[in-house]
Short mmCIF file of C-alpha atoms and ligand atoms in Angstrom, two decimals:
data_model
loop_
_atom_site.label_atom_id
_atom_site.label_comp_id
_atom_site.label_asym_id
_atom_site.label_seq_id
_atom_site.Cartn_x
_atom_site.Cartn_y
_atom_site.Cartn_z
CA MET A 1 40.21 -24.67 24.54
CA MET A 2 40.72 -24.11 20.85
CA ALA A 3 37.64 -24.11 18.69
CA LEU A 4 37.53 -27.04 16.32
CA ALA A 5 37.58 -26.04 12.67
CA VAL A 6 34.54 -27.41 10.90
CA ASP A 7 34.45 -27.82 7.17
CA VAL A 8 30.70 -28.34 6.99
CA SER A 9 28.53 -25.46 8.10
CA ARG A 10 25.59 -26.17 10.33
CA PHE A 11 23.64 -24.01 7.89
CA GLU A 12 24.62 -26.04 4.81
CA GLY A 13 21.00 -27.08 4.36
CA VAL A 14 19.70 -23.48 4.24
CA PRO A 15 18.78 -22.76 0.61
CA MET A 16 19.20 -19.36 -1.05
CA ALA A 17 15.95 -17.38 -0.85
CA PRO A 18 14.68 -15.87 -4.08
CA PRO A 19 14.99 -12.07 -4.44
CA ASP A 20 11.90 -10.14 -3.34
CA PRO A 21 9.68 -9.51 -6.38
CA ILE A 22 9.46 -5.77 -5.58
CA LEU A 23 12.42 -4.73 -3.42
CA GLY A 24 14.70 -7.12 -5.35
CA VAL A 25 14.08 -4.98 -8.46
CA SER A 26 15.79 -2.00 -6.78
CA GLU A 27 18.85 -4.16 -6.09
CA ALA A 28 19.04 -5.25 -9.74
CA PHE A 29 18.60 -1.62 -10.84
CA LYS A 30 21.54 -0.48 -8.70
CA ALA A 31 23.79 -3.07 -10.33
CA ASP A 32 22.96 -1.89 -13.90
CA LYS A 33 25.61 0.50 -15.29
CA ASN A 34 23.65 1.68 -18.35
CA ASP A 35 22.81 5.42 -18.42
CA LEU A 36 19.35 4.82 -19.86
CA LYS A 37 18.24 2.75 -16.88
CA LEU A 38 14.92 3.56 -15.25
CA ASN A 39 13.60 2.17 -11.95
CA LEU A 40 9.84 1.72 -12.18
CA GLY A 41 9.83 -1.16 -9.70
CA VAL A 42 9.20 -0.05 -6.16
CA GLY A 43 6.38 2.40 -5.46
CA ALA A 44 8.43 5.32 -4.21
CA TYR A 45 7.88 8.91 -5.29
CA ARG A 46 10.62 10.63 -7.28
CA THR A 47 10.91 14.21 -8.50
CA GLU A 48 10.87 15.12 -12.19
CA GLU A 49 14.68 14.79 -11.92
CA LEU A 50 14.08 11.23 -10.66
CA GLN A 51 15.49 12.00 -7.23
CA PRO A 52 13.99 10.87 -3.89
CA TYR A 53 11.85 13.57 -2.33
CA VAL A 54 11.64 14.68 1.30
CA LEU A 55 8.54 16.83 1.74
CA ASN A 56 9.26 20.41 2.81
CA VAL A 57 6.70 20.08 5.57
CA VAL A 58 8.59 17.04 6.90
CA LYS A 59 11.84 19.02 7.00
CA LYS A 60 10.02 21.82 8.79
CA ALA A 61 8.55 19.46 11.39
CA GLU A 62 11.96 17.83 11.90
CA ASN A 63 13.65 21.20 12.45
CA LEU A 64 11.06 22.11 15.07
CA MET A 65 11.61 18.78 16.78
CA LEU A 66 15.38 19.37 16.83
CA GLU A 67 14.91 22.84 18.28
CA LYS A 68 12.76 21.46 21.06
CA GLY A 69 15.45 18.85 21.78
CA GLU A 70 13.05 16.00 22.41
CA ASN A 71 14.22 12.85 24.18
CA LYS A 72 14.53 9.28 22.94
CA GLU A 73 12.71 7.46 25.73
CA TYR A 74 10.73 4.35 24.80
CA LEU A 75 7.22 4.92 23.56
CA PRO A 76 4.42 2.89 25.17
CA ILE A 77 3.70 -0.42 23.37
CA GLU A 78 0.74 1.21 21.61
CA GLY A 79 2.87 4.09 20.30
CA LEU A 80 2.65 7.87 20.51
CA ALA A 81 -0.75 8.99 21.83
CA ALA A 82 -0.81 12.17 19.71
CA PHE A 83 -0.04 10.12 16.60
CA ASN A 84 -2.73 7.54 17.35
CA LYS A 85 -5.30 10.28 17.79
CA ALA A 86 -4.24 12.06 14.60
CA THR A 87 -4.10 8.93 12.48
CA ALA A 88 -7.58 7.69 13.45
CA GLU A 89 -8.97 11.17 12.79
CA LEU A 90 -7.32 11.42 9.38
CA LEU A 91 -8.72 8.05 8.44
CA LEU A 92 -12.26 8.35 9.75
CA GLY A 93 -12.77 12.12 9.93
CA ALA A 94 -12.25 13.99 13.21
CA ASP A 95 -15.97 14.22 13.97
CA ASN A 96 -16.76 10.59 13.24
CA PRO A 97 -19.05 9.29 16.04
CA VAL A 98 -17.05 6.06 16.36
CA ILE A 99 -14.10 8.14 17.59
CA LYS A 100 -16.21 10.18 19.98
CA GLN A 101 -17.74 6.98 21.38
CA GLY A 102 -14.35 5.33 21.94
CA LEU A 103 -15.01 2.50 19.49
CA VAL A 104 -11.65 2.60 17.75
CA ALA A 105 -8.64 0.63 18.96
CA THR A 106 -5.58 2.27 17.37
CA LEU A 107 -2.00 1.07 17.71
CA GLN A 108 0.97 2.70 16.08
CA ALA A 109 2.84 -0.09 14.28
CA LEU A 110 5.71 -0.62 11.86
CA SER A 111 4.19 1.11 8.85
CA GLY A 112 1.64 -0.57 6.60
CA THR A 113 3.43 -3.90 6.48
CA GLY A 114 3.89 -4.14 10.26
CA SER A 115 0.27 -3.12 10.85
CA LEU A 116 -0.99 -5.80 8.47
CA ARG A 117 1.29 -8.35 10.12
CA LEU A 118 0.04 -7.47 13.59
CA ALA A 119 -3.59 -7.79 12.48
CA ALA A 120 -2.72 -11.12 10.84
CA ALA A 121 -1.25 -12.35 14.15
CA PHE A 122 -4.44 -11.23 15.90
CA ILE A 123 -6.63 -13.10 13.41
CA GLN A 124 -4.49 -16.21 13.77
CA ARG A 125 -4.74 -16.10 17.56
CA TYR A 126 -8.43 -15.38 18.00
CA PHE A 127 -9.95 -16.70 14.76
CA PRO A 128 -7.68 -19.62 13.81
CA GLU A 129 -10.42 -21.16 11.66
CA ALA A 130 -11.10 -18.00 9.68
CA LYS A 131 -9.83 -17.37 6.19
CA VAL A 132 -8.64 -14.11 4.68
CA LEU A 133 -9.85 -13.33 1.18
CA ILE A 134 -7.45 -11.35 -0.98
CA SER A 135 -7.91 -9.87 -4.41
CA SER A 136 -6.42 -11.48 -7.49
CA PRO A 137 -3.98 -9.91 -8.14
CA THR A 138 -2.82 -8.00 -5.08
CA TRP A 139 0.27 -6.35 -3.59
CA GLY A 140 2.93 -9.07 -3.64
CA ASN A 141 3.62 -8.97 0.09
CA HIS A 142 0.05 -9.72 1.23
CA LYS A 143 0.46 -13.45 0.63
CA ASN A 144 3.81 -13.50 2.50
CA ILE A 145 2.26 -11.70 5.46
CA PHE A 146 -0.62 -14.16 5.87
CA ASN A 147 1.59 -17.18 5.13
CA ASP A 148 4.09 -16.16 7.79
CA ALA A 149 1.28 -15.51 10.28
CA ARG A 150 -0.18 -18.95 9.38
CA VAL A 151 -3.50 -17.47 8.36
CA PRO A 152 -5.20 -19.40 5.56
CA TRP A 153 -6.17 -17.27 2.58
CA SER A 154 -7.80 -17.60 -0.79
CA GLU A 155 -8.32 -15.21 -3.66
CA TYR A 156 -11.38 -13.43 -5.00
CA ARG A 157 -11.61 -12.36 -8.62
CA TYR A 158 -10.78 -8.68 -9.11
CA TYR A 159 -9.06 -7.88 -12.40
CA ASP A 160 -10.55 -8.77 -15.76
CA PRO A 161 -7.84 -8.76 -18.47
CA LYS A 162 -10.48 -8.69 -21.22
CA THR A 163 -11.95 -5.37 -20.13
CA VAL A 164 -8.74 -4.24 -18.38
CA GLY A 165 -11.18 -3.33 -15.61
CA LEU A 166 -12.83 -4.66 -12.48
CA ASP A 167 -14.43 -8.12 -12.58
CA PHE A 168 -17.16 -6.89 -10.29
CA GLU A 169 -19.48 -9.86 -10.73
CA GLY A 170 -16.65 -12.31 -10.07
CA MET A 171 -15.61 -10.35 -7.01
CA ILE A 172 -19.11 -10.35 -5.51
CA ALA A 173 -19.66 -14.03 -6.33
CA ASP A 174 -16.39 -15.07 -4.66
CA ILE A 175 -17.00 -12.99 -1.52
CA GLU A 176 -20.50 -14.46 -1.36
CA ALA A 177 -19.21 -18.02 -1.75
CA ALA A 178 -16.59 -17.70 1.00
CA PRO A 179 -17.25 -19.32 4.40
CA GLU A 180 -19.28 -17.04 6.68
CA GLY A 181 -17.10 -14.93 8.96
CA SER A 182 -14.12 -14.59 6.63
CA PHE A 183 -11.91 -11.51 6.67
CA VAL A 184 -12.03 -9.65 3.35
CA LEU A 185 -8.89 -7.72 2.53
CA LEU A 186 -9.72 -4.60 0.51
CA HIS A 187 -7.49 -1.84 -0.83
CA GLY A 188 -8.90 1.42 0.53
CA CYS A 189 -7.99 3.30 -2.65
CA ALA A 190 -5.58 3.06 -5.59
CA HIS A 191 -5.59 -0.74 -5.79
CA ASN A 192 -2.06 -2.12 -6.09
CA PRO A 193 -1.08 -3.31 -8.69
CA THR A 194 -4.08 -2.70 -10.99
CA GLY A 195 -4.93 0.95 -10.27
CA ILE A 196 -8.60 -0.03 -10.59
CA ASP A 197 -11.00 0.88 -7.76
CA PRO A 198 -14.69 0.06 -7.36
CA THR A 199 -17.12 2.94 -7.95
CA PRO A 200 -19.07 4.31 -4.94
CA GLU A 201 -22.11 2.27 -6.02
CA GLN A 202 -19.98 -0.87 -6.28
CA TRP A 203 -18.53 -0.23 -2.80
CA GLU A 204 -22.10 -0.20 -1.44
CA LYS A 205 -22.79 -3.59 -3.02
CA ILE A 206 -19.51 -4.98 -1.69
CA ALA A 207 -20.51 -3.79 1.78
CA ASP A 208 -23.93 -5.45 1.35
CA VAL A 209 -22.41 -8.86 0.63
CA ILE A 210 -19.83 -8.58 3.39
CA GLN A 211 -22.54 -7.66 5.86
CA GLU A 212 -24.88 -10.44 4.71
CA LYS A 213 -22.15 -13.04 5.03
CA LYS A 214 -20.98 -11.71 8.44
CA HIS A 215 -17.50 -11.23 7.04
CA THR A 216 -15.16 -8.63 8.49
CA PRO A 217 -13.73 -6.01 6.12
CA PHE A 218 -9.99 -5.53 6.47
CA PHE A 219 -8.71 -2.44 4.68
CA ASP A 220 -5.17 -1.82 3.58
CA VAL A 221 -4.83 1.97 3.26
CA ALA A 222 -1.37 2.73 1.91
CA TYR A 223 -2.26 5.62 -0.41
CA GLN A 224 -4.64 7.96 1.44
CA GLY A 225 -4.40 11.37 -0.20
CA PHE A 226 -1.97 10.08 -2.73
CA ALA A 227 -4.54 8.71 -5.18
CA SER A 228 -6.84 11.69 -5.69
CA GLY A 229 -4.82 14.32 -3.84
CA SER A 230 -7.55 14.51 -1.19
CA LEU A 231 -7.33 12.72 2.17
CA ASP A 232 -11.11 12.66 2.58
CA GLU A 233 -11.91 11.43 -0.91
CA ASP A 234 -9.43 8.58 -0.58
CA ALA A 235 -10.98 7.49 2.73
CA PHE A 236 -14.45 7.19 1.18
CA SER A 237 -14.53 3.39 1.11
CA VAL A 238 -13.46 2.89 4.73
CA ARG A 239 -15.88 5.52 6.01
CA LEU A 240 -18.75 3.93 4.09
CA PHE A 241 -18.26 0.60 5.91
CA VAL A 242 -17.82 2.31 9.28
CA LYS A 243 -20.98 4.34 8.75
CA ARG A 244 -22.94 1.12 8.38
CA GLY A 245 -21.94 0.21 11.93
CA MET A 246 -19.66 -2.62 10.83
CA GLU A 247 -16.59 -3.74 12.75
CA VAL A 248 -13.62 -2.98 10.51
CA PHE A 249 -9.85 -3.50 10.45
CA VAL A 250 -7.72 -0.80 8.82
CA ALA A 251 -3.95 -0.85 8.34
CA GLN A 252 -2.50 2.60 7.54
CA SER A 253 0.85 3.67 6.11
CA TYR A 254 2.59 7.05 5.91
CA SER A 255 5.27 5.78 3.54
CA LYS A 256 3.78 7.31 0.41
CA ASN A 257 1.54 10.21 1.42
CA LEU A 258 4.12 11.80 3.74
CA GLY A 259 7.16 10.19 2.10
CA LEU A 260 8.23 8.57 5.38
CA TYR A 261 9.17 5.23 3.80
CA ALA A 262 12.19 4.39 5.96
CA GLU A 263 10.75 5.81 9.19
CA ARG A 264 8.26 2.91 9.31
CA VAL A 265 5.25 4.82 10.55
CA GLY A 266 1.70 3.52 10.34
CA ALA A 267 -1.11 2.12 12.43
CA ILE A 268 -3.60 -0.66 12.85
CA ASN A 269 -7.12 0.50 13.69
CA VAL A 270 -9.93 -1.79 14.73
CA VAL A 271 -13.38 -0.23 14.81
CA CYS A 272 -15.40 -2.20 17.36
CA SER A 273 -19.03 -2.28 18.39
CA SER A 274 -18.47 -1.13 21.98
CA PRO A 275 -15.76 0.76 23.89
CA GLU A 276 -15.22 -2.29 26.13
CA VAL A 277 -14.52 -4.51 23.12
CA ALA A 278 -12.19 -1.85 21.67
CA ASP A 279 -10.23 -1.76 24.94
CA ARG A 280 -9.88 -5.52 25.03
CA VAL A 281 -8.87 -5.76 21.37
CA LYS A 282 -6.28 -3.06 21.90
CA SER A 283 -4.89 -4.85 24.95
CA GLN A 284 -4.42 -8.02 22.88
CA LEU A 285 -2.77 -6.17 20.00
CA LYS A 286 -0.32 -4.73 22.53
CA ARG A 287 0.28 -8.18 23.90
CA LEU A 288 1.14 -9.40 20.39
CA ALA A 289 3.40 -6.43 19.65
CA ARG A 290 5.46 -6.61 22.84
CA PRO A 291 7.33 -9.88 22.10
CA MET A 292 7.63 -9.06 18.37
CA TYR A 293 9.22 -5.61 18.48
CA SER A 294 8.32 -4.21 21.92
CA ASN A 295 7.30 -0.70 20.87
CA PRO A 296 7.36 1.39 17.69
CA PRO A 297 9.85 4.11 16.63
CA ILE A 298 9.17 7.69 17.72
CA HIS A 299 10.62 9.92 15.01
CA GLY A 300 8.11 9.43 12.18
CA ALA A 301 5.17 9.35 14.58
CA LYS A 302 6.18 12.77 15.94
CA ILE A 303 6.45 14.13 12.42
CA VAL A 304 2.90 13.01 11.63
CA ALA A 305 1.51 14.29 14.94
CA ASN A 306 3.24 17.67 14.54
CA VAL A 307 2.20 18.14 10.91
CA VAL A 308 -1.42 17.21 11.53
CA GLY A 309 -1.57 19.13 14.81
CA ASP A 310 -0.48 22.44 13.27
CA PRO A 311 -3.01 24.01 10.88
CA THR A 312 -0.30 25.73 8.78
CA MET A 313 1.78 22.60 8.37
CA PHE A 314 -1.32 20.49 7.76
CA GLY A 315 -2.25 22.83 4.93
CA GLU A 316 1.27 22.65 3.50
CA TRP A 317 1.18 18.85 3.60
CA LYS A 318 -2.10 18.78 1.67
CA GLN A 319 -0.58 21.07 -0.94
CA GLU A 320 2.51 18.93 -1.37
CA MET A 321 0.38 15.79 -1.55
CA GLU A 322 -1.68 17.37 -4.33
CA GLN A 323 1.53 18.29 -6.14
CA MET A 324 2.84 14.73 -5.92
CA ALA A 325 -0.49 13.26 -7.05
CA GLY A 326 -0.58 15.90 -9.81
CA ARG A 327 2.90 15.05 -11.10
CA ILE A 328 1.91 11.39 -11.36
CA LYS A 329 -1.26 12.32 -13.25
CA ASN A 330 0.78 14.43 -15.69
CA VAL A 331 3.20 11.59 -16.32
CA ARG A 332 0.25 9.20 -16.80
CA GLN A 333 -1.21 11.51 -19.44
CA LYS A 334 2.15 11.98 -21.19
CA LEU A 335 2.82 8.24 -21.30
CA TYR A 336 -0.61 7.69 -22.83
CA ASP A 337 0.03 10.45 -25.40
CA SER A 338 3.43 8.99 -26.32
CA LEU A 339 2.06 5.47 -26.69
CA SER A 340 -0.90 6.64 -28.77
CA ALA A 341 1.30 8.74 -31.06
CA LYS A 342 3.97 6.10 -31.57
CA ASP A 343 1.97 2.86 -31.73
CA LYS A 344 0.59 2.49 -35.25
CA SER A 345 -1.18 -0.81 -34.52
CA GLY A 346 -4.40 0.84 -33.39
CA LYS A 347 -4.18 -0.61 -29.89
CA ASP A 348 -6.25 1.32 -27.37
CA TRP A 349 -3.99 2.48 -24.51
CA SER A 350 -6.68 4.52 -22.74
CA PHE A 351 -6.81 2.02 -19.85
CA ILE A 352 -3.69 3.80 -18.57
CA LEU A 353 -5.73 6.96 -18.07
CA ARG A 354 -8.48 5.09 -16.22
CA GLN A 355 -6.06 3.65 -13.66
CA ILE A 356 -5.59 5.48 -10.36
CA GLY A 357 -2.65 6.06 -8.06
CA MET A 358 1.03 5.39 -8.23
CA PHE A 359 1.05 2.51 -10.69
CA SER A 360 0.08 1.50 -14.15
CA TYR A 361 -0.75 -2.13 -14.78
CA THR A 362 0.43 -2.38 -18.35
CA GLY A 363 -0.78 -5.87 -19.23
CA LEU A 364 2.78 -6.86 -20.22
CA ASN A 365 3.43 -10.52 -19.37
CA LYS A 366 6.56 -11.92 -17.74
CA ALA A 367 8.52 -12.40 -20.98
CA GLN A 368 7.59 -8.90 -22.12
CA SER A 369 8.53 -7.46 -18.72
CA ASP A 370 11.87 -9.29 -18.96
CA ASN A 371 12.43 -7.67 -22.36
CA MET A 372 11.74 -4.24 -20.83
CA THR A 373 14.57 -4.85 -18.39
CA ASP A 374 17.03 -6.91 -20.45
CA LYS A 375 16.84 -4.86 -23.65
CA TRP A 376 15.64 -1.43 -22.48
CA HIS A 377 17.02 -1.25 -18.91
CA VAL A 378 13.54 -0.46 -17.61
CA TYR A 379 13.21 -2.11 -14.19
CA MET A 380 9.70 -3.16 -13.21
CA THR A 381 7.92 -6.02 -11.45
CA LYS A 382 7.26 -9.14 -13.51
CA ASP A 383 3.49 -8.80 -13.23
CA GLY A 384 3.64 -5.91 -15.71
CA ARG A 385 3.30 -3.16 -13.09
CA ILE A 386 5.20 0.09 -13.55
CA SER A 387 5.53 2.78 -10.92
CA LEU A 388 4.63 6.09 -12.56
CA ALA A 389 6.03 7.80 -9.47
CA GLY A 390 9.48 6.79 -10.73
CA LEU A 391 8.90 8.22 -14.22
CA SER A 392 9.58 11.74 -15.52
CA LEU A 393 7.92 13.57 -18.41
CA ALA A 394 11.30 13.53 -20.17
CA LYS A 395 11.46 9.72 -20.10
CA CYS A 396 7.93 9.04 -21.38
CA ASP A 397 8.92 8.75 -25.06
CA TYR A 398 11.69 6.31 -24.25
CA LEU A 399 9.36 4.24 -22.07
CA ALA A 400 6.70 4.23 -24.80
CA ASP A 401 9.27 2.84 -27.29
CA ALA A 402 10.19 0.12 -24.79
CA ILE A 403 6.56 -0.83 -24.12
CA ILE A 404 5.62 -0.90 -27.82
CA ASP A 405 8.64 -3.06 -28.68
CA SER A 406 7.97 -5.46 -25.80
CA PHE A 407 4.24 -5.65 -26.44
CA HIS A 408 4.42 -6.29 -30.20
CA ASN A 409 7.70 -8.15 -30.60
CA VAL A 410 7.73 -10.48 -27.59
CA ASN A 411 5.11 -13.14 -26.89
N1 LIG B 501 0.02 -1.98 1.28
C1 LIG B 501 0.16 -1.76 -0.04
C2 LIG B 501 -1.02 -1.95 -0.91
C3 LIG B 501 1.40 -1.35 -0.54
O1 LIG B 501 1.49 -1.12 -1.83
C4 LIG B 501 2.50 -1.18 0.32
C5 LIG B 501 3.82 -0.83 -0.22
C6 LIG B 501 2.29 -1.41 1.69
C7 LIG B 501 1.04 -1.80 2.13
C8 LIG B 501 3.36 -1.29 2.74
O2 LIG B 501 4.08 -0.16 2.77
P1 LIG B 501 4.88 0.25 4.11
O3 LIG B 501 6.08 0.92 3.62
O4 LIG B 501 5.15 -1.02 4.89
O5 LIG B 501 3.98 1.15 4.84
N2 LIG B 501 4.10 -0.98 -1.44
C9 LIG B 501 5.34 -0.64 -2.15
C10 LIG B 501 6.61 -0.94 -1.45
C11 LIG B 501 6.77 -2.36 -1.00
O6 LIG B 501 6.53 -3.31 -1.75
O7 LIG B 501 7.16 -2.52 0.18
C12 LIG B 501 5.27 -1.27 -3.54
O8 LIG B 501 4.29 -1.97 -3.87
O9 LIG B 501 6.18 -1.03 -4.34
#
């Protein structure tokens, strides 16, 4: 029988989705033919020559894996055992009692995003009444993740535009006012997009309120080692909550710190109050993962396990991480110097130096951000965030001109 030609598609009613606020910027950048163009949208590390960077230690681990000729059999639903062990130890410290006591349920998942999404599905299934509290502002994809998982969320105050710093009182008040037993999403370090982290004393107070209100902390750790250059320093916040004996969720990503963006390697960890609970939680996370994507990819997980499991390679990784973090700090300083030298208005740009991690939250509004792109070919997200990891020392003067023009000449 011949198929009937139809002139109306069944999908006629499907509207065009808007471009993604972060990954859509890379698509627009590719389409721009101007030589001056600069992609400061997505948080992906570039070299001083603005080229993508594969860590030497990753190449080394991959060569060893090739030599061994490892197979491509399915991993278990929970992922590679050696990776799960390594990732929990990196996060919590190898000698953390919660690991020794079997209190941590760890599942390898599809990088940070997939780990967050799996935890969101878990919350939806077992705590359908509970709300997730997220910082205002936050990484753009957090809201999508909880919306798609049908988990209700609301925001807590975080950024204060007046001080260009943390609205600590607002944050505490909003966490305190939330219904008891909420999940509080926290950025482990290098808050995205603001680059503003609580101080150690403030973290203690945040833990106090969360504990008082019987909330559950839910950490998103996408930048461990990438913020300060030290894996341990950047895990301070998570370890503080764990040390208090709290049950904690932690989503981890190796996109940035090991540059494994496209390998999709990360994990969801749930620190529980007994080994029996940890086993049951893990069994349910596996049950959620199986119909979604069955089991995670092996390649990136093996890279992590091999690098962490070999003292020489582990040392080399730490060195390269410090170098990457160091390059971003240098660019941050140079951008501040350029802005301060060129801007004659007396505006204080020192907030750039106080921000931590991959990004600078410039304070540019949407119209000003549009001007950056339309006039200066500088691609960035519309919330005024620029990725310093995509900037070179050589481009700092140009970027400073673009920022000064946009800031002073566009409302
Ligand atoms: N959490 C945060 C805070 C984060 O910035 C990212 C990525 C992720 C999780 C997820 O990364 P994954 O590759 O799934 O492990 N952020 C950058 C890339 C993106 O938007 O996907 C970004 O903000 O540019």
